[in-house]
mmCIF file of C-alpha atoms in Angstrom:
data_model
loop_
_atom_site.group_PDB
_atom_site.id
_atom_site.type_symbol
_atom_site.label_atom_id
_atom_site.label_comp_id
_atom_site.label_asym_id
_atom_site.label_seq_id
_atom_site.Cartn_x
_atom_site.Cartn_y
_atom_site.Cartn_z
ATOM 1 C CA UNK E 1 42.232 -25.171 -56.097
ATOM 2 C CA UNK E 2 42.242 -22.131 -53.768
ATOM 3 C CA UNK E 3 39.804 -21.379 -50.804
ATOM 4 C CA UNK E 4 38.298 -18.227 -53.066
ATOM 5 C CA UNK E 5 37.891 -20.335 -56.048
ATOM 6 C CA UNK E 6 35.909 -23.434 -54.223
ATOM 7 C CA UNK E 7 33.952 -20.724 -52.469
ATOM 8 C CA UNK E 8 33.066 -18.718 -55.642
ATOM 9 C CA UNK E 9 31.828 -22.231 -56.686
ATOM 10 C CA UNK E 10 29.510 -22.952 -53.706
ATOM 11 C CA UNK E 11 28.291 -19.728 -54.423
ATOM 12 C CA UNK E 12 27.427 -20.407 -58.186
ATOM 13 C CA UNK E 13 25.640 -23.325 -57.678
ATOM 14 C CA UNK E 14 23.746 -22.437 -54.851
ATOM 15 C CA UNK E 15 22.862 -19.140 -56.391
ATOM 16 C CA UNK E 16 21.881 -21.343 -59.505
ATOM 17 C CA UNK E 17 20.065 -24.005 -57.860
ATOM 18 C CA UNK E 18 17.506 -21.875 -55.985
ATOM 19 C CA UNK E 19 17.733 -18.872 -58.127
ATOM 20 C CA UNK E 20 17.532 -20.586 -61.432
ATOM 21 C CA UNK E 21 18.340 -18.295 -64.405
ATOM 22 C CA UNK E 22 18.190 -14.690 -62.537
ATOM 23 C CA UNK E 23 20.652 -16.580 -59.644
ATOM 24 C CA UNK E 24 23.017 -17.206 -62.751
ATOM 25 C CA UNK E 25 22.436 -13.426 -64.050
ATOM 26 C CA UNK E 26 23.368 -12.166 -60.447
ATOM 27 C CA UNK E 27 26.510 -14.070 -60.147
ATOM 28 C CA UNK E 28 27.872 -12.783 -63.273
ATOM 29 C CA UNK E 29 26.529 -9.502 -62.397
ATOM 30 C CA UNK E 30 29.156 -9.619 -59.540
ATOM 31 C CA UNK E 31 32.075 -9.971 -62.262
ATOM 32 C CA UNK E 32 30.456 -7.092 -64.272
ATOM 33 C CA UNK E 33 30.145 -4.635 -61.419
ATOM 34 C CA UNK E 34 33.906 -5.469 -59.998
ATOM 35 C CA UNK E 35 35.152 -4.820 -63.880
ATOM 36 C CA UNK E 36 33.088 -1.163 -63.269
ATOM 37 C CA UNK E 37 35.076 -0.670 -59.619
ATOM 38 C CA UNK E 38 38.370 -1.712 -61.034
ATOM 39 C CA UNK E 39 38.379 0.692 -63.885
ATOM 40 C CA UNK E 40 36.423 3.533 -61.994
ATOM 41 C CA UNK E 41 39.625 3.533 -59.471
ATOM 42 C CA UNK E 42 42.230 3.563 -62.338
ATOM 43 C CA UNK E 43 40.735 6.297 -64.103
ATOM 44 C CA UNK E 44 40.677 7.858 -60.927
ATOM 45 C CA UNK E 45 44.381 8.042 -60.612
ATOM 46 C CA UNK E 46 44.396 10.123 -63.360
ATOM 47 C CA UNK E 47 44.699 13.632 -61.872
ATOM 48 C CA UNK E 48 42.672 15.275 -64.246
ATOM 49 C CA UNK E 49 39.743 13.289 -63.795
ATOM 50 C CA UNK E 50 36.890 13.979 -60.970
ATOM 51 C CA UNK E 51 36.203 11.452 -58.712
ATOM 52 C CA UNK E 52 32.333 12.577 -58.227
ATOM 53 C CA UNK E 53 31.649 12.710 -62.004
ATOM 54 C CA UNK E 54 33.529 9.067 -62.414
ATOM 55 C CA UNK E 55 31.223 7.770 -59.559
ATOM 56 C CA UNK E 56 28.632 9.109 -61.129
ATOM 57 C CA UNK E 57 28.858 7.374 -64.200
ATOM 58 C CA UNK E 58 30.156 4.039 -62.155
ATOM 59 C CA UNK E 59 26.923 3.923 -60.116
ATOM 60 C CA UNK E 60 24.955 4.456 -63.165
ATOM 61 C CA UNK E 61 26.429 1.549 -64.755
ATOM 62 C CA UNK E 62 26.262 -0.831 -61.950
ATOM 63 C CA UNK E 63 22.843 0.617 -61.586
ATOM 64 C CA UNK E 64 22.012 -0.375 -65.335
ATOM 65 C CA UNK E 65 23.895 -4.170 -64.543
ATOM 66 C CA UNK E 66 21.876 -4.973 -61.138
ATOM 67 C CA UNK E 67 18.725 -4.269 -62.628
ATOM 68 C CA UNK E 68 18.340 -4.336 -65.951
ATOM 69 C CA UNK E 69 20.823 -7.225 -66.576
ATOM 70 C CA UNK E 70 19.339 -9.359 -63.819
ATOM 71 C CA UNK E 71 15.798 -8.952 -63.861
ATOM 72 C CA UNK E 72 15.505 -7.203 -67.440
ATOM 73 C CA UNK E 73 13.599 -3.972 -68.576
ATOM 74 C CA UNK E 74 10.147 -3.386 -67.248
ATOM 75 C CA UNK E 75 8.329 -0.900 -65.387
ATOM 76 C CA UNK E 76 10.063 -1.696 -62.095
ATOM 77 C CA UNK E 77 13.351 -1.265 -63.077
ATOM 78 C CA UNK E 78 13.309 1.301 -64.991
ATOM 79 C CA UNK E 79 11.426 3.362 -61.896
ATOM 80 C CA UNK E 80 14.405 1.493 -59.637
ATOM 81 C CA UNK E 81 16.879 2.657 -61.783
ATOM 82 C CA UNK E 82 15.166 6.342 -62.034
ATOM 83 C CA UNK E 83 15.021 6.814 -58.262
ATOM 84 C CA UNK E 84 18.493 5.534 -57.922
ATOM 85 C CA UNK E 85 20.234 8.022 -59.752
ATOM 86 C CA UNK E 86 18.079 10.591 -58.382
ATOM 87 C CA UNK E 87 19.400 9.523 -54.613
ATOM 88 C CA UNK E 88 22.569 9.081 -55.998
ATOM 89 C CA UNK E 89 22.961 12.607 -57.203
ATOM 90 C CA UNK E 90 21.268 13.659 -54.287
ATOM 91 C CA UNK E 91 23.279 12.106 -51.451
ATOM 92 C CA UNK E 92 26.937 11.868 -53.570
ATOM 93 C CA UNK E 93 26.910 16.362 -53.056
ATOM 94 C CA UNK E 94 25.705 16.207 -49.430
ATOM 95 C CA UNK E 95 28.633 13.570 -48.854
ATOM 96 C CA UNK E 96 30.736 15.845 -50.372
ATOM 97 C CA UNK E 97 30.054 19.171 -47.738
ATOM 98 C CA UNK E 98 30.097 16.236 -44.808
ATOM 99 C CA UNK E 99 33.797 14.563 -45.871
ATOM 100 C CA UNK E 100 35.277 18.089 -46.084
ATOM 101 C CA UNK E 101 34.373 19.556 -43.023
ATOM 102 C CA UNK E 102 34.797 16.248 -40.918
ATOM 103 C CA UNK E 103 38.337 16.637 -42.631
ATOM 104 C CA UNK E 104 38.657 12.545 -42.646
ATOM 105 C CA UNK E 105 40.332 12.541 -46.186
ATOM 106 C CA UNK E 106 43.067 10.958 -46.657
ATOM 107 C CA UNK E 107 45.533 8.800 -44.618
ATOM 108 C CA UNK E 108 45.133 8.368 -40.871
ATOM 109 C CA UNK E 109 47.748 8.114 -38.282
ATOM 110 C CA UNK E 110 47.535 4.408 -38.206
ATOM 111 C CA UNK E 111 47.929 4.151 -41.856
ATOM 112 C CA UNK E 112 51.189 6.411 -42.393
ATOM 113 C CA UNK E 113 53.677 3.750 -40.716
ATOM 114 C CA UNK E 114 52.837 1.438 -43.275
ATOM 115 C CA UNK E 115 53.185 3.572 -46.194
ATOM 116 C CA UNK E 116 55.723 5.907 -45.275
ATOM 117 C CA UNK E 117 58.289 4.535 -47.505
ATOM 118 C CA UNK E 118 55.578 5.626 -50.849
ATOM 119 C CA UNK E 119 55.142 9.046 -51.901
ATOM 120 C CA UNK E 120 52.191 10.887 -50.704
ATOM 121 C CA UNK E 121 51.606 13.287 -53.129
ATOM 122 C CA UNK E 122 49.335 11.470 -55.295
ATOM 123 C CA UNK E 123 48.309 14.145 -56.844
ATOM 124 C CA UNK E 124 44.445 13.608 -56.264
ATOM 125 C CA UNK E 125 41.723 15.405 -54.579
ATOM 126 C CA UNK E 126 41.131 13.475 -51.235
ATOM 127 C CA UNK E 127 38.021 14.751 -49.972
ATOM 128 C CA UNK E 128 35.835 13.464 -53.591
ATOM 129 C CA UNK E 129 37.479 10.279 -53.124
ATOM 130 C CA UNK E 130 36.159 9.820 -49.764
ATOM 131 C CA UNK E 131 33.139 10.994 -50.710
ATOM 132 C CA UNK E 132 33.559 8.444 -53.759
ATOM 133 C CA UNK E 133 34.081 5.981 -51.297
ATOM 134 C CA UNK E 134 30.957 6.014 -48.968
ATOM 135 C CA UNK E 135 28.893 6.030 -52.583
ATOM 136 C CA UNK E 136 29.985 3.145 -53.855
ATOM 137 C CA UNK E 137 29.902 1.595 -50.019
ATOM 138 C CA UNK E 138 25.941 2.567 -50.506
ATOM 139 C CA UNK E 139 24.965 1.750 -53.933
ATOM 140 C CA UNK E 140 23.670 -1.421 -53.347
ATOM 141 C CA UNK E 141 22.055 -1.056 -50.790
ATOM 142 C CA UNK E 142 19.873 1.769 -52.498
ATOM 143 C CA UNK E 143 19.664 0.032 -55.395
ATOM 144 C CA UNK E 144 18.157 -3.055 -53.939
ATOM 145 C CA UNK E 145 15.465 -1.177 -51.661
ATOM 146 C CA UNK E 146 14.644 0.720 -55.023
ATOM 147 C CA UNK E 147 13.949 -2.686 -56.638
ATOM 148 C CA UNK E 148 12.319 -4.240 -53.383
ATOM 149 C CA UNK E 149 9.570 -1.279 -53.179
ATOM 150 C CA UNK E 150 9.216 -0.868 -56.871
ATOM 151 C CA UNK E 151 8.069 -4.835 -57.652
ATOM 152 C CA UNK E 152 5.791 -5.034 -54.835
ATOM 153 C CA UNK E 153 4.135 -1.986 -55.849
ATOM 154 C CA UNK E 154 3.631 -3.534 -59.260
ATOM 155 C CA UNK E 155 1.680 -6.286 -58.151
ATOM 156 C CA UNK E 156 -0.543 -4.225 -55.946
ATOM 157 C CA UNK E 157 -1.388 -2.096 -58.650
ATOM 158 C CA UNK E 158 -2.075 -5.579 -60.597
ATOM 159 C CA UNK E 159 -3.920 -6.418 -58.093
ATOM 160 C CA UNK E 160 -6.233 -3.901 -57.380
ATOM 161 C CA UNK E 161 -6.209 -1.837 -60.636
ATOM 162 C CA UNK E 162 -8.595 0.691 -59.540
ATOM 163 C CA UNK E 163 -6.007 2.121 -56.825
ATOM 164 C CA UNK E 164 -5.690 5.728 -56.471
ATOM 165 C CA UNK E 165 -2.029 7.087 -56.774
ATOM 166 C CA UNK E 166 -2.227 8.395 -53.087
ATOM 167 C CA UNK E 167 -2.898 5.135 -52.095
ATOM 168 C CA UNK E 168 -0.294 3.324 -54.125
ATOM 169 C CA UNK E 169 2.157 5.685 -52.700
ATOM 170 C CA UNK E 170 1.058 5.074 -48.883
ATOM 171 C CA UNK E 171 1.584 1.761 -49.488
ATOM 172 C CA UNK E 172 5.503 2.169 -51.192
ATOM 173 C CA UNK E 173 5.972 4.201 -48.170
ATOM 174 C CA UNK E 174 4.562 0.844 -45.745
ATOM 175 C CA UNK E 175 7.043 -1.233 -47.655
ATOM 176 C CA UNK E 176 9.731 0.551 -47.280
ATOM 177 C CA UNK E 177 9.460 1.095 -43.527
ATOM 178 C CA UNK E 178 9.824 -2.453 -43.280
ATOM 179 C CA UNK E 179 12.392 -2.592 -44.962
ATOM 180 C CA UNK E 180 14.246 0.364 -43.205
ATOM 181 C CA UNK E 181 15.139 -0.754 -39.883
ATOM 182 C CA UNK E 182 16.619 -4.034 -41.165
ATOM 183 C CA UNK E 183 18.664 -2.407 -43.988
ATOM 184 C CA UNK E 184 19.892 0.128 -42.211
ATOM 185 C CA UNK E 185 21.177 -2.812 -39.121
ATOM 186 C CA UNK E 186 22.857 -4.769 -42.139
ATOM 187 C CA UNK E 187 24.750 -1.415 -43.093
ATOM 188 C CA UNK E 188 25.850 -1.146 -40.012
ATOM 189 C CA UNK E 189 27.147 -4.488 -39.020
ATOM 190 C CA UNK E 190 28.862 -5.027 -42.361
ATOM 191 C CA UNK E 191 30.732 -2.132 -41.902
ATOM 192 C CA UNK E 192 31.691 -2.443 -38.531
ATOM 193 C CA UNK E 193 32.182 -6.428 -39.017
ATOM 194 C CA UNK E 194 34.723 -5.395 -41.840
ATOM 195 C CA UNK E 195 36.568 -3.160 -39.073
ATOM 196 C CA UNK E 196 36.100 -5.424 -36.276
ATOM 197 C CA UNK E 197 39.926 -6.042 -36.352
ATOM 198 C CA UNK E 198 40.964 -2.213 -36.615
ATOM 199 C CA UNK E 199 39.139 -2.213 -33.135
ATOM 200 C CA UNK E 200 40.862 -5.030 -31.496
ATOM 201 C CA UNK E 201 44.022 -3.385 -32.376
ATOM 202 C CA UNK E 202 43.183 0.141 -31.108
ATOM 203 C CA UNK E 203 42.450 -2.281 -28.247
ATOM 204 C CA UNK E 204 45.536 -3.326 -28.119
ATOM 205 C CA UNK E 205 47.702 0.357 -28.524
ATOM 206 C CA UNK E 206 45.878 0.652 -25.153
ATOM 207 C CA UNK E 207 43.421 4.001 -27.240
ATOM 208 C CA UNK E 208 41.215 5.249 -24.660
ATOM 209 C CA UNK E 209 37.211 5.800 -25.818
ATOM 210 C CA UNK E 210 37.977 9.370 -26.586
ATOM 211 C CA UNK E 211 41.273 8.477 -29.031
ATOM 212 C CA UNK E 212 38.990 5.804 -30.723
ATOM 213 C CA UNK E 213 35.999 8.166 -30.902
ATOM 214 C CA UNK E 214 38.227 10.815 -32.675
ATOM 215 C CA UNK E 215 40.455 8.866 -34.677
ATOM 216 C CA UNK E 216 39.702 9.074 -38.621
ATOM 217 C CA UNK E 217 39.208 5.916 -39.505
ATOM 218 C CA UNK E 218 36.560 5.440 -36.749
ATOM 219 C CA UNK E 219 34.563 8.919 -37.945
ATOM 220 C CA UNK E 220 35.036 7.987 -41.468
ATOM 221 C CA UNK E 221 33.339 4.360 -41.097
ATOM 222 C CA UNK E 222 30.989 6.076 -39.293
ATOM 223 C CA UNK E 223 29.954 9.085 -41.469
ATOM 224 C CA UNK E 224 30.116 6.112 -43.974
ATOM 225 C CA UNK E 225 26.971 3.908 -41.977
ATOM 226 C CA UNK E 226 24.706 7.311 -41.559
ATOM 227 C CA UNK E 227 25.382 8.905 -45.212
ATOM 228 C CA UNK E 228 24.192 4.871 -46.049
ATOM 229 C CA UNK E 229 21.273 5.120 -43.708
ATOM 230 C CA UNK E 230 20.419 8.750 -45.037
ATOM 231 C CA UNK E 231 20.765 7.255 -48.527
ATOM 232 C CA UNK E 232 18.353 4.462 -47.317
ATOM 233 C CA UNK E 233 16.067 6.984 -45.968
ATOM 234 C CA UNK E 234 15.842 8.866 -48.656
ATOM 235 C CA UNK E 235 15.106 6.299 -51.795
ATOM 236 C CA UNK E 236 12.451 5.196 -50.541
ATOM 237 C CA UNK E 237 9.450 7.861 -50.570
ATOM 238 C CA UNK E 238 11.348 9.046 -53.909
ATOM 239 C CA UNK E 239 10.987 5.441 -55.257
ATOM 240 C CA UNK E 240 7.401 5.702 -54.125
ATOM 241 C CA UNK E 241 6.394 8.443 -55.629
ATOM 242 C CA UNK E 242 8.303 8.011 -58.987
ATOM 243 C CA UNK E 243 6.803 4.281 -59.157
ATOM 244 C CA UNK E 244 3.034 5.329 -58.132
ATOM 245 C CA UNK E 245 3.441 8.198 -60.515
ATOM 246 C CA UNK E 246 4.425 6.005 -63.429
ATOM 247 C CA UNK E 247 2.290 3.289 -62.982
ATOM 248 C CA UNK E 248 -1.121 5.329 -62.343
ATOM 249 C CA UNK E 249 -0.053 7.317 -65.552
ATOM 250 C CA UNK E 250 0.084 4.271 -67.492
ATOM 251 C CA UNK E 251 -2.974 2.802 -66.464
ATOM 252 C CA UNK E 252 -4.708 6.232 -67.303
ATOM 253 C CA UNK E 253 -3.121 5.551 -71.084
ATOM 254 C CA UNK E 254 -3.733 2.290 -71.256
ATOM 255 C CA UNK E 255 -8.149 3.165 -70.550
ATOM 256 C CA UNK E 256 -7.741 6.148 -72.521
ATOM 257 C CA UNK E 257 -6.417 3.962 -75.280
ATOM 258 C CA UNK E 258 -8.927 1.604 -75.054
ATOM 259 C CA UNK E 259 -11.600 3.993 -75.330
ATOM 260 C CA UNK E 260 -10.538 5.919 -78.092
ATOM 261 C CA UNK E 261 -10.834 2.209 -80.088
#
């Protein structure tokens, strides 16, 4: 058996052993949400189709898998899921304005030895790929603050039923900012931990700080970590507000109900 496959195994059984049913769920969540990727990049060879509305519809999907699939329909989902899309939308047209004037789409200098013997004129629009890109670089990450401020505001509404939805919110917003500064350091390292290699070898071409600084790749992985940070930002008083919003309303229909009988 192959490295990958032993790996994958480790993974499964320690995501079953301490995560029980919902570790199982997650792990063939993964499978699920690569199937969405791998299709969302063929269709996007076609070149009538638009990247931004195929992202779209792939982040709404893997949206739909990583929450509803793995911890079912409920309240905090569904106001995850809500406040997802909304970011989503949101962030996937200011990406757009950003990729076009930083002019990183398409292939960098580094890039074109390699592939100089393919044809270049793929007939696709470059700059809503990129922007495609740095979406579904970000999508989990929103999607799992969404979830981690939307269950936690659940139980404090549990709690203390008697909360007032200005309070409920305050208290989103305290989650999230704990949650803030440490996402936004994972984005960061796990992009520049994927290009830690690109670096060695701009290292080794002997680039000076200012070559490095202005080379596309480096501005595109790094309009990539602050669109993700912005993203970050952004979901969480949205996620607050939708969640405080939709669980004071239902606690003001669930007494109204019980007066009425």
């Amino acid at each position: 058996m192959s490295v990958s496959v032993w790996l994958a195994l480790i993974l499964f059984l320690l995501m079953v052993l301490i995560g029980g049913s919902k570790g199982a769920r997650s792990f063939i969540a993964l499978f699920f949400n690569f199937g969405v990727l791998f299709m969302t990049i063929l269709f996007m060879t076609d070149p009538n189709a638009d990247p931004i509305i195929l992202t779209l519809i792939a982040s709404t999907i893997i949206s739909c898998i990583t929450l509803f699939f793995i911890n079912n329909v409920n309240n905090k989902t569904i106001t995850a899921f809500i406040s997802t899309i909304i970011t989503i939308t949101i962030l996937i047209f200011f990406i757009v304005i950003v990729t076009d004037d930083a002019m990183i789409q398409g292939f960098s200098e580094e890039e074109i030895e390699e592939i100089s013997m393919f044809s270049l004129y793929l007939g696709v629009d470059f700059v809503k790929i990129g922007a495609s890109m740095i979406i579904m670089s970000t999508i989990g990450a929103i999607t799992d603050i969404a979830i981690s401020i939307a269950s936690p505001m659940r139980e404090i509404i549990h709690h203390n039923p008697l909360i007032s939805r200005k309070d409920l919110f305050k208290s989103g917003l305290s989650i999230g900012r704990d949650i803030l500064g440490t996402n936004t350091n994972t984005l960061f390292f796990a992009f520049f931990g994927g290009y830690l290699a690109l670096l060695i070898w701009f290292k080794e071409l002997s680039y000076s700080m200012g070559e490095i600084v202005n080379s596309k790749v480096f501005v595109g992985e790094m309009i990539t970590i602050l669109c993700a940070g912005i993203g970050v930002a952004l979901v969480i008083p949205i996620t607050s507000w939708i969640t405080s919003y939709t669980l004071v309303k239902t606690r003001e229909k669930n007494e109204s109900s019980k007066r009425v009988r």
